Tab-separated table of C-alpha atoms in Angstrom:
chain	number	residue	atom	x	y	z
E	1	UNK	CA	96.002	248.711	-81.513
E	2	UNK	CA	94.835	249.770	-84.920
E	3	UNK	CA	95.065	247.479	-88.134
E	4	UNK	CA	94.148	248.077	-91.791
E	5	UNK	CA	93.869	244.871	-93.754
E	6	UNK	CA	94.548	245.042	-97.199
E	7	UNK	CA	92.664	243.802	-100.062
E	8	UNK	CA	91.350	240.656	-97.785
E	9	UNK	CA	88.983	238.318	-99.183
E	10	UNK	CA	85.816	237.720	-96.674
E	11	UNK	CA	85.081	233.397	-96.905
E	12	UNK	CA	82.359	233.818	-93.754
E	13	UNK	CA	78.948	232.331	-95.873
E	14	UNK	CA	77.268	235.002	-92.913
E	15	UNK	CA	78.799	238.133	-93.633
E	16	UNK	CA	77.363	240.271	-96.009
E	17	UNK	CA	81.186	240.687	-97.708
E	18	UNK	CA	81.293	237.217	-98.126
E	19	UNK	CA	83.672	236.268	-101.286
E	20	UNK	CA	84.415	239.816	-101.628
E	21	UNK	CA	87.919	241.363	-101.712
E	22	UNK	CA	87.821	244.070	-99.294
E	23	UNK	CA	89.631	246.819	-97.008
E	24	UNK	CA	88.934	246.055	-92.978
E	25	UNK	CA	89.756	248.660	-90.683
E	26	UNK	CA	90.116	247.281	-86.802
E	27	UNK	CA	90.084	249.947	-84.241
E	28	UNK	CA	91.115	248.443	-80.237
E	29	UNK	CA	89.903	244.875	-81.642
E	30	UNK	CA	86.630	245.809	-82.870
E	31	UNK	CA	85.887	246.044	-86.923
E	32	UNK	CA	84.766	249.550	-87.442
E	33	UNK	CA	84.817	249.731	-91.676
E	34	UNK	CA	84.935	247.542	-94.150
E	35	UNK	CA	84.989	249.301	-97.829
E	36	UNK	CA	87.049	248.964	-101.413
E	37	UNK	CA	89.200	250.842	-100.320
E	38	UNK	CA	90.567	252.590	-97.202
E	39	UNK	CA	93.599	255.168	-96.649
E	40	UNK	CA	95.443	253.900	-93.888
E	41	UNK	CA	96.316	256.693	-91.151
E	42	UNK	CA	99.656	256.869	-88.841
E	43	UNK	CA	98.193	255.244	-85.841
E	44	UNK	CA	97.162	252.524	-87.601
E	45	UNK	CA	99.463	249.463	-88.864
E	46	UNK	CA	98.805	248.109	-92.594
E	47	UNK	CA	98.515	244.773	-93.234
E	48	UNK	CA	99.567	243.902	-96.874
E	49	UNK	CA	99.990	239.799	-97.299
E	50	UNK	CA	100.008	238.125	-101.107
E	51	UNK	CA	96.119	236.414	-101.523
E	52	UNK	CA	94.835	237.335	-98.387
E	53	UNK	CA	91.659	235.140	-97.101
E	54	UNK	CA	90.099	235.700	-94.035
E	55	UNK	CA	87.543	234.251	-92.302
E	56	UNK	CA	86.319	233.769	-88.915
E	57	UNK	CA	88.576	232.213	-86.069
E	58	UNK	CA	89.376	229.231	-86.411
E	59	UNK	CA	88.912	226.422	-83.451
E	60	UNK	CA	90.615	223.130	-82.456
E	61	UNK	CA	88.672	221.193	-80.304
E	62	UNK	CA	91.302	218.756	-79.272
E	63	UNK	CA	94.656	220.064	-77.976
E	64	UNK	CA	97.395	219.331	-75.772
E	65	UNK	CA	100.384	220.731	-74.496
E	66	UNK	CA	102.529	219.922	-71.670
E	67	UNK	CA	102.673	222.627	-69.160
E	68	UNK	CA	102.351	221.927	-65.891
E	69	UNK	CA	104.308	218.673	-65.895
E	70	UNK	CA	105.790	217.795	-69.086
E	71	UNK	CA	106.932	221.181	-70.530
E	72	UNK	CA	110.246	219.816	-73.023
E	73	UNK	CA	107.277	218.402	-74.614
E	74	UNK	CA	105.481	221.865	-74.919
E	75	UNK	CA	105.025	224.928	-73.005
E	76	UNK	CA	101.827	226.562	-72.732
E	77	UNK	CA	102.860	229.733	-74.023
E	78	UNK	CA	105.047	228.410	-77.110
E	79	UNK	CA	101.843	226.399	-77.627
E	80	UNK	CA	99.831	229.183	-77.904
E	81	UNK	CA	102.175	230.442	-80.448
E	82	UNK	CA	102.591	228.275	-82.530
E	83	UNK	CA	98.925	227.373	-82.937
E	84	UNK	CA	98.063	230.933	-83.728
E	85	UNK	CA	100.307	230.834	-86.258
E	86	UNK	CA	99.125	228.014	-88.202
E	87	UNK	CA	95.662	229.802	-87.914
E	88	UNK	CA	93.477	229.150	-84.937
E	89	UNK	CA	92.009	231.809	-82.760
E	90	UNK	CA	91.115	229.591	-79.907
E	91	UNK	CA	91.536	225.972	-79.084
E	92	UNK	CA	90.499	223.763	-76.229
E	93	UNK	CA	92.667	222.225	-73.873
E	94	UNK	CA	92.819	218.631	-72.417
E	95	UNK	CA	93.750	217.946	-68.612
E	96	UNK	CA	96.435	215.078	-69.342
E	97	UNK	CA	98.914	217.252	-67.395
E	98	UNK	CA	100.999	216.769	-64.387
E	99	UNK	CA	98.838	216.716	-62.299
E	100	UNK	CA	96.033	216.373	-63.939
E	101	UNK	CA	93.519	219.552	-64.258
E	102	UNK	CA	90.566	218.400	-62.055
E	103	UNK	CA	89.707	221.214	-60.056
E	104	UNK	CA	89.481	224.849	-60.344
E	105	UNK	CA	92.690	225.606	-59.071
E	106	UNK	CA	94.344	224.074	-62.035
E	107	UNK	CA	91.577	225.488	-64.594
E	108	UNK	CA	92.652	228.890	-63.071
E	109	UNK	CA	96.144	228.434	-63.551
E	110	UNK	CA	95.927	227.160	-67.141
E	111	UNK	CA	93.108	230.429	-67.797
E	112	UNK	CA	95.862	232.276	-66.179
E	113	UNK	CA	99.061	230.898	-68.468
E	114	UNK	CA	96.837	232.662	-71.168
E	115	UNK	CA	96.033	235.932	-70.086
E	116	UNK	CA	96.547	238.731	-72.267
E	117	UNK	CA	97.294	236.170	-75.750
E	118	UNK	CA	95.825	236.795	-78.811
E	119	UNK	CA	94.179	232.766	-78.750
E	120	UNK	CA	91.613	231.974	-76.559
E	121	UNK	CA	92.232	229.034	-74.308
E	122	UNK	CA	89.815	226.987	-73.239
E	123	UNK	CA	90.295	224.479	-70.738
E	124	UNK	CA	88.431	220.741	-71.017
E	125	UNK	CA	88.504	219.586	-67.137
E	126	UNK	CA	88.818	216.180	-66.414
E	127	UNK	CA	85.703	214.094	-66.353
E	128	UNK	CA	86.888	212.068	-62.970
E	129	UNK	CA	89.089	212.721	-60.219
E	130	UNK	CA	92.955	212.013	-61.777
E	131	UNK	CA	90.838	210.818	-64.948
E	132	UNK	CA	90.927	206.880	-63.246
E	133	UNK	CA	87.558	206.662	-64.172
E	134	UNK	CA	86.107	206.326	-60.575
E	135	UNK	CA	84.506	209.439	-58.767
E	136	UNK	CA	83.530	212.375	-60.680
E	137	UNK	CA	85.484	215.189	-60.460
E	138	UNK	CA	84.492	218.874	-59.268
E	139	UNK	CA	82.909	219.756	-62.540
E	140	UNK	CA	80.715	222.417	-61.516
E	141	UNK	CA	83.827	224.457	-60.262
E	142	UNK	CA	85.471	223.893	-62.805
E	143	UNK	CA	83.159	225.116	-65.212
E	144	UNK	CA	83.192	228.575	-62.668
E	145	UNK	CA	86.736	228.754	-63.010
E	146	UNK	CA	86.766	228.019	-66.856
E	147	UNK	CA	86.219	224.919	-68.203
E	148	UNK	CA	84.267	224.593	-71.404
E	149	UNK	CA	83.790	220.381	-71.390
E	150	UNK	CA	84.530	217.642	-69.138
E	151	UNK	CA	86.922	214.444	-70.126
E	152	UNK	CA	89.134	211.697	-69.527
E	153	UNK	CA	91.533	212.341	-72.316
E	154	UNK	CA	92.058	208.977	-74.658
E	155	UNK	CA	90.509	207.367	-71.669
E	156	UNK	CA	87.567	205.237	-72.266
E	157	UNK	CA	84.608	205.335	-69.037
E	158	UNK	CA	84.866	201.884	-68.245
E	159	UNK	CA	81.435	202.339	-65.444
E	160	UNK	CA	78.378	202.902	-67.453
E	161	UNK	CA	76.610	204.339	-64.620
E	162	UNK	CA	79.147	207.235	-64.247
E	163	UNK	CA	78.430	208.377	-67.343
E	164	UNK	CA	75.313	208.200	-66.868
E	165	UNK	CA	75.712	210.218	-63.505
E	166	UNK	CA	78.051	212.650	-65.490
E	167	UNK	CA	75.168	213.440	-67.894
E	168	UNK	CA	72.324	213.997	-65.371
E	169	UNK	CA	74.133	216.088	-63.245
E	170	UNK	CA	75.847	218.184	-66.144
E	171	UNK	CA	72.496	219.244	-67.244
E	172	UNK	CA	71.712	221.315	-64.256
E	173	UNK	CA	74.583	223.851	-65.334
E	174	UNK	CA	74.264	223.276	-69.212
E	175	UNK	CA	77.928	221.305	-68.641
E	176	UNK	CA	79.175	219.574	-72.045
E	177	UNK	CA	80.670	215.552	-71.355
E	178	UNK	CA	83.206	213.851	-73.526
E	179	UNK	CA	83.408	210.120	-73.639
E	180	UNK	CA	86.363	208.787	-75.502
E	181	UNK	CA	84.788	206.008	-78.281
E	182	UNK	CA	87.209	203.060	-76.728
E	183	UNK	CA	86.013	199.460	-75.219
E	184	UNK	CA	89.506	198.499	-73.473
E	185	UNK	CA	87.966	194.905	-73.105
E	186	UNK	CA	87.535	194.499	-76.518
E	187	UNK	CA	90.782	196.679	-77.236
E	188	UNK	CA	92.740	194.509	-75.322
E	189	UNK	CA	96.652	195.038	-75.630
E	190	UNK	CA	96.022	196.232	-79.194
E	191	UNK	CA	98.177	199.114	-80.778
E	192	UNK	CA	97.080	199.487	-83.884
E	193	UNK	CA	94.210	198.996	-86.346
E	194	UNK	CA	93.422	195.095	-86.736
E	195	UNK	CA	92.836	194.396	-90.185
E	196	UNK	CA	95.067	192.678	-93.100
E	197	UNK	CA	98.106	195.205	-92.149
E	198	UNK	CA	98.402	194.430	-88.550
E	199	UNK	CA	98.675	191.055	-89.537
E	200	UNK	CA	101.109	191.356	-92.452
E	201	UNK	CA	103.470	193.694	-89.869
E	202	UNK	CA	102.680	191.522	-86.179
E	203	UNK	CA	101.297	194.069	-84.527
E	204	UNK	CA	98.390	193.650	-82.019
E	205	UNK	CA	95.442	195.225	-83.544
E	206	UNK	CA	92.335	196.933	-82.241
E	207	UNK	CA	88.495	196.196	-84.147
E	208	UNK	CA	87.036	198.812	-85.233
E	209	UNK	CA	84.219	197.209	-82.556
E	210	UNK	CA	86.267	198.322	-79.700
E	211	UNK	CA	84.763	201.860	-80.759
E	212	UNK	CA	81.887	201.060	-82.349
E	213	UNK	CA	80.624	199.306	-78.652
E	214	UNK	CA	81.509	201.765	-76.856
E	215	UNK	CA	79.688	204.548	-79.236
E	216	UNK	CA	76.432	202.516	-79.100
E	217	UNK	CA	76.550	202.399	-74.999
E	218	UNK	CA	76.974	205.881	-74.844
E	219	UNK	CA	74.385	206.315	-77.236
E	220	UNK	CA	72.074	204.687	-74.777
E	221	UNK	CA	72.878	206.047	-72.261
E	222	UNK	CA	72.463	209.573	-73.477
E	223	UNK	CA	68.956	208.303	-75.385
E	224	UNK	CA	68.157	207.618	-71.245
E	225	UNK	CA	69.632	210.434	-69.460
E	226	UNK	CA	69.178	213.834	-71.817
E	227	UNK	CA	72.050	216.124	-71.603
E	228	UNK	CA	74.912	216.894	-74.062
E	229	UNK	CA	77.259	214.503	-75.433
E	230	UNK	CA	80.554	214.951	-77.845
E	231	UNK	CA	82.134	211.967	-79.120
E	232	UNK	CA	85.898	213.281	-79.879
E	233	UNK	CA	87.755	211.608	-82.425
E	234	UNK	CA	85.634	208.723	-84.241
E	235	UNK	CA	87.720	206.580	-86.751
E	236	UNK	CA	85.342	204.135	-88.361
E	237	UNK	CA	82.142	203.612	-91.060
E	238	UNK	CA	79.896	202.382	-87.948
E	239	UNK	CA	80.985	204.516	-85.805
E	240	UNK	CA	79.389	207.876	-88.274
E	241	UNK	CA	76.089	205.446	-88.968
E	242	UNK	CA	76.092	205.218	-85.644
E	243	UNK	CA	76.173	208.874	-84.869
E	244	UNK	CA	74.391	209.881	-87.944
E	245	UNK	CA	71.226	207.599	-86.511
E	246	UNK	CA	71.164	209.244	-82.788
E	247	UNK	CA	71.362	212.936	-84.770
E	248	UNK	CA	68.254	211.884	-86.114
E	249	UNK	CA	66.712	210.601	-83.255
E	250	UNK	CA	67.323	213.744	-82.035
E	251	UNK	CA	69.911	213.387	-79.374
E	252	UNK	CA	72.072	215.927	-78.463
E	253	UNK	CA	74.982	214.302	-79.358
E	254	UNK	CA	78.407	216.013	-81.480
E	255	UNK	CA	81.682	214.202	-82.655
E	256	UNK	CA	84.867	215.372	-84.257
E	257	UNK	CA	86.998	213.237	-86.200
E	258	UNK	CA	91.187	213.793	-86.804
E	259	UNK	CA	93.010	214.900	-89.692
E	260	UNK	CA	95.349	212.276	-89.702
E	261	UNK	CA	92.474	210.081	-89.831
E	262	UNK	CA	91.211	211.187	-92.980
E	263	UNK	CA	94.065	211.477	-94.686
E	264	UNK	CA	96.350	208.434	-93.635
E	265	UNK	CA	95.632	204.670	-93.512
E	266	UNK	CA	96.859	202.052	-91.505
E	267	UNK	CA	99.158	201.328	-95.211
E	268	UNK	CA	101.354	203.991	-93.761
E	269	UNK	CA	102.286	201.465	-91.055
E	270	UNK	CA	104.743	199.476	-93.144
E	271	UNK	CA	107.953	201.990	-92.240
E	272	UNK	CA	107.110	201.373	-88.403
E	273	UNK	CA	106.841	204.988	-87.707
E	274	UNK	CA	105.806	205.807	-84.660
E	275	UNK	CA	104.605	209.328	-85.354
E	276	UNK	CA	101.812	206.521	-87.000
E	277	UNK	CA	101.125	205.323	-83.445
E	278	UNK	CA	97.895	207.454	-82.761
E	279	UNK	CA	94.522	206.854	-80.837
E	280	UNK	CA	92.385	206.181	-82.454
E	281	UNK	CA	94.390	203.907	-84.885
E	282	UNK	CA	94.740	204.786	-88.944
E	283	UNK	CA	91.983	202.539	-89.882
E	284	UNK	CA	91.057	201.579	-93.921
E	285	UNK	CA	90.321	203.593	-96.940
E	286	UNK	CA	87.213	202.633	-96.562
E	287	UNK	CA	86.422	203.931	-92.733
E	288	UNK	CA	88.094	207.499	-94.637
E	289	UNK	CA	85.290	207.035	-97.103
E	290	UNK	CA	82.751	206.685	-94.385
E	291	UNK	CA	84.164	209.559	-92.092
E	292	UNK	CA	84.266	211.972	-95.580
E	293	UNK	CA	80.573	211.594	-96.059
E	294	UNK	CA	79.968	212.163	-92.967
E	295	UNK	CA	81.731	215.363	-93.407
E	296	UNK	CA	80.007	216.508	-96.262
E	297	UNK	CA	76.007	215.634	-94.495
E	298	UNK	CA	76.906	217.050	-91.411
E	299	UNK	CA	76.968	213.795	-89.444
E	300	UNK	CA	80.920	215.133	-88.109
E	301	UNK	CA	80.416	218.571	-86.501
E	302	UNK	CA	84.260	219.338	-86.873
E	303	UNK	CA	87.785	218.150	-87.365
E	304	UNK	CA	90.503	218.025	-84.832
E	305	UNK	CA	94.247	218.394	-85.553
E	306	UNK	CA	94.481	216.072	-81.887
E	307	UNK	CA	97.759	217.880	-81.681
E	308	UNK	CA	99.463	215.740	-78.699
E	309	UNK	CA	103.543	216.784	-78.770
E	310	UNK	CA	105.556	214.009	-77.644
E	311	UNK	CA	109.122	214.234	-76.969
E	312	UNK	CA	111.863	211.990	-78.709
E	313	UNK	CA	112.258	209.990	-75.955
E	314	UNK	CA	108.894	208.384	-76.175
E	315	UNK	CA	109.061	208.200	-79.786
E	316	UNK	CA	112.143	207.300	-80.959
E	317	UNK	CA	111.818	203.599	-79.278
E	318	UNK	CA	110.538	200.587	-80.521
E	319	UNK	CA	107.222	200.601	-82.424
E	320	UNK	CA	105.000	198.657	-79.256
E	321	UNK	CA	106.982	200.686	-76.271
E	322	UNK	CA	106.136	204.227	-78.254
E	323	UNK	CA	103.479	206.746	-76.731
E	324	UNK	CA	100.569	207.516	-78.813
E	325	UNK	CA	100.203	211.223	-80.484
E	326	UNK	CA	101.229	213.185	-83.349
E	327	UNK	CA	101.320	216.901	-83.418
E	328	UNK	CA	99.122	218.549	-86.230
E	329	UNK	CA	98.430	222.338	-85.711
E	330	UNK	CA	100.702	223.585	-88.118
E	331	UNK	CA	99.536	220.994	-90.800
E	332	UNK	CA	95.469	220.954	-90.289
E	333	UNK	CA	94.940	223.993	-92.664
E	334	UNK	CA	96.883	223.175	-95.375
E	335	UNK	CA	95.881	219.547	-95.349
E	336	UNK	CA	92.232	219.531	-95.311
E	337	UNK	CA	92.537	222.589	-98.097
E	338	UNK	CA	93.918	219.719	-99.701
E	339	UNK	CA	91.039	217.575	-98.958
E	340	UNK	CA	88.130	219.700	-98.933
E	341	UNK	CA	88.575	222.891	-100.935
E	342	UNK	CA	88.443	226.424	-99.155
E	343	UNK	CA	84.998	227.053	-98.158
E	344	UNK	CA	84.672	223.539	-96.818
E	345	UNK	CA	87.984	223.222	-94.754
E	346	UNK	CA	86.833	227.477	-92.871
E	347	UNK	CA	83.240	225.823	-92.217
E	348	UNK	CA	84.775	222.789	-90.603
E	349	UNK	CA	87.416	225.030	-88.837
E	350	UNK	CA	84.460	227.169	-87.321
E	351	UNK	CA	82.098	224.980	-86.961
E	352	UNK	CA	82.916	223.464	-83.183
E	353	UNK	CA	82.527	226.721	-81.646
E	354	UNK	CA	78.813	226.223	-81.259
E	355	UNK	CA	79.065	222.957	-79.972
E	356	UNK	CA	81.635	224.115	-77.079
E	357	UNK	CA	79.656	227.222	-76.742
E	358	UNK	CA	81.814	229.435	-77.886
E	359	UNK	CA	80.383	232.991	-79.087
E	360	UNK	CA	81.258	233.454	-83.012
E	361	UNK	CA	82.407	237.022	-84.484
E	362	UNK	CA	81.192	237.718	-88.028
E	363	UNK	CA	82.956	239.758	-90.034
E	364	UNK	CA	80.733	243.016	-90.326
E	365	UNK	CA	80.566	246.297	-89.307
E	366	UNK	CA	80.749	246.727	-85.547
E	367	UNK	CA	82.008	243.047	-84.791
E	368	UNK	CA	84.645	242.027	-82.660
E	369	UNK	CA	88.145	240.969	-84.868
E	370	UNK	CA	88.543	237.326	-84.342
E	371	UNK	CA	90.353	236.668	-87.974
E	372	UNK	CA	92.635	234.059	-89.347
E	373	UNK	CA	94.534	235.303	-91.843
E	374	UNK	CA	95.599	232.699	-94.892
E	375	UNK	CA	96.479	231.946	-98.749
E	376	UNK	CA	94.297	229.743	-99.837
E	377	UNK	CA	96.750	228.277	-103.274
E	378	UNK	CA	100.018	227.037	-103.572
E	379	UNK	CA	100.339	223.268	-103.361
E	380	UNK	CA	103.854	222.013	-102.104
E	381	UNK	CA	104.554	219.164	-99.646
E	382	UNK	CA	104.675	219.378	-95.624
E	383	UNK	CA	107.987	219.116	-94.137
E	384	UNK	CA	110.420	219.216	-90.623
E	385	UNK	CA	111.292	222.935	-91.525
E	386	UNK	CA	106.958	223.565	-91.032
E	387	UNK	CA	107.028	222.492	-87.820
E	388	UNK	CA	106.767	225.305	-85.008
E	389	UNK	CA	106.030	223.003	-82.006
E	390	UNK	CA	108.848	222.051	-79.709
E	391	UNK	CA	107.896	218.721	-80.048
E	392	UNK	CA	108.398	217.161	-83.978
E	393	UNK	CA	106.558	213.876	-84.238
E	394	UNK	CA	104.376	214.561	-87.124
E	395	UNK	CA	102.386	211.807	-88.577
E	396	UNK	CA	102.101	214.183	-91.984
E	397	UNK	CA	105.540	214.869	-92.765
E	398	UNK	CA	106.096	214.696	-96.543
E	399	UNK	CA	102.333	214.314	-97.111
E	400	UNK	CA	100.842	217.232	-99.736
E	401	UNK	CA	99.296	220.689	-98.368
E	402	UNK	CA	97.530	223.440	-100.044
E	403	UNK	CA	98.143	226.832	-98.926
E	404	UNK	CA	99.252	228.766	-95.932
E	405	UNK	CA	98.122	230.286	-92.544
E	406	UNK	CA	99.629	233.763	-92.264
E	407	UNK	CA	98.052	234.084	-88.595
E	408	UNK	CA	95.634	236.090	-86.977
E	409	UNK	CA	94.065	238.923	-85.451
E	410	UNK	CA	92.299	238.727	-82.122
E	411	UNK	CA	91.917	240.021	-78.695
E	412	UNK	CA	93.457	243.088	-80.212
E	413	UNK	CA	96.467	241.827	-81.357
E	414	UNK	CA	98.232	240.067	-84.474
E	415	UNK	CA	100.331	237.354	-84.592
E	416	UNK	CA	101.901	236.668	-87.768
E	417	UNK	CA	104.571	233.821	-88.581
């Protein structure tokens, strides 16, 4: 297919059209002129969208669906949809499924759910064997059949030596590991942040030590082994000194944080929401002042929406029996556009694909089109009628965005909302 954006500004700091409002004419998914202006022709399909921004693909790092086990919480392929609507180009993909993706017969199937889409998906295999934390799963196969990262999904590895096996034997195929920040000993029966608000409300809390711990072991650990490291999802100050101190040391060591979890506090926990019931917990103003900085230096390689659909039957329960998760594809862009600004919220958006290894497209001459498409103004607030997934429990609802996703082009094809 043919495509002729109109009047697009270029936000890629490595394109030479960077900041510059510009025709882009995409032959079978390959950029083959960018200019002032451009006449479209009658194979080709205009693309005309009010403030039109464009910038490289954007990637999530931390995703989940449902398919194969729990699909009324969300199908792979709506999934897909609805995530490259709100912007992203590709996104990884955790194994908490039914069963749970630890071998290359269930990488294959989710690579093969995906064929053919305009997003990339890239599966995360499971770290262990039915992520119990016990033998090591096939992660060499997997990585044949797909896999881009290896993890127990919001489950902590209780053996130190495992993960110390997991990162000597990764290195011999260049394998990435993912060790989820939690000490459950330390954690306890906790469910949310323990501070003054988990006190105030009676709810059993979990220290910000229970991640800070478990951050410093694996920070050992990796110091002793070598190999490649990403701490997904860190929620407290420590936790980015922490980081910020191994970075230095030169380990090879990445982290992501959530949106929700600089955005929301554990304040919001006074309405006993449970779209407010996430992992890690809404911590203080003060851990978000910690995590921001360690936006700004560099210390956080990218943010995650850790979009987890849950459906209403583990959510609309009592606070202490609800499953963790809130969705957040549709919400990420406009939210940290909020935040951050424009240029800020595309470089964090981009930024993971180098840890996960994934090639990026600049936009130039000759390139391969992997574009999200977006309006960068307009401030209004996030409601119910945003929300694509199938599943609605959004921690951000009535919380204030700025801008929109229009979609994307990639893999030779558009999909707009």
């Amino acid at each position: 297919m043919n495509f002729l954006l109109k009047a697009a500004t270029v936000i890629d700091p490595k394109s030479p059209f960077h900041n510059q409002t510009v025709d882009i004419l995409i032959k079978n998914g390959t950029i083959t002129d960018i200019d002032t202006t451009i006449k479209v022709s009658k194979d080709t399909e205009e693309v005309k969208l009010h403030n039109l921004h464009i910038s490289q693909g954007w990637f999530d790092s931390s995703v989940c669906f449902g398919e194969p086990g729990y699909e009324e919480r969300e199908t792979i392929l709506h999934g897909l949809q609805v995530a490259a609507k709100s912007g992203f180009t590709a996104i990884a993909l955790h194994p908490n499924t039914f069963p749970i993706a630890d071998n290359s017969a269930s990488i294959g199937f989710l690579k093969s759910k995906a064929y053919n889409n305009a997003i990339s998906l890239y599966p995360i295999g499971a770290l262990t064997m039915q992520s119990t934390g016990i033998d090591l799963a096939e992660l060499y196969d997997m990585q044949q059949a797909g896999a881009i990262a290896f993890g127990d999904y919001k489950k902590a590895i209780k053996n130190p030596n495992l993960l110390k096996i997991a990162l000597l034997y990764a290195q011999n195929f260049n394998g990435l590991v993912l060790s989820y920040p939690q000490e459950n000993d330390i954690a306890g029966k906790g469910i949310v942040n323990e501070e003054e608000q988990s006190t105030l409300l009676g709810l059993k809390g979990i220290p910000a030590l229970a991640e800070e711990l478990q951050i410093s072991r694996d920070l050992f650990l990796l110091e002793y082994t070598g190999g490649a490291l990403h701490i997904p999802t860190i929620s407290t100050a420590k936790s980015v000194d922490l980081i910020r101190e191994a970075k230095k040391k030169g380990l090879q060591v990445s982290c992501s944080t959530t949106v929700h979890n600089i955005t929301l506090t554990d304040k919001e926990l006074t309405t006993f929401d449970t779209c407010y019931k996430v992992q890690p917990p809404l911590r203080t103003q003060k851990d978000i002042d910690a995590l921001l900085k360690g936006i700004a230096d560099g210390t956080i390689d990218m943010i995650t929406s850790d979009h987890r659909p849950m459906d209403i039957e583990n959510k609309k329960v009592e606070f202490d029996n609800a499953k963790y998760g809130t969705i957040g594809l549709e919400s990420s862009f406009g939210t940290l556009n909020e935040l951050l600004g424009i240029d800020k919220t595309v470089e964090i958006l981009t930024k993971g694909k180098s840890v996960f290894k994934i090639k990026e497209q600049t936009i130039d001459k000759g390139n391969i089109a992997d574009l999200s498409l977006f309006n960068p103004e307009g401030s209004t607030t996030f409601t119910e009628k945003d929300i694509l997934s199938t599943s609605k429990n959004s921690a951000l609802i009535g919380k204030p965005i700025k801008g929109t996703s229009y979609g994307i082009i990639a893999n030779n094809k558009i999909v707009l909302k």
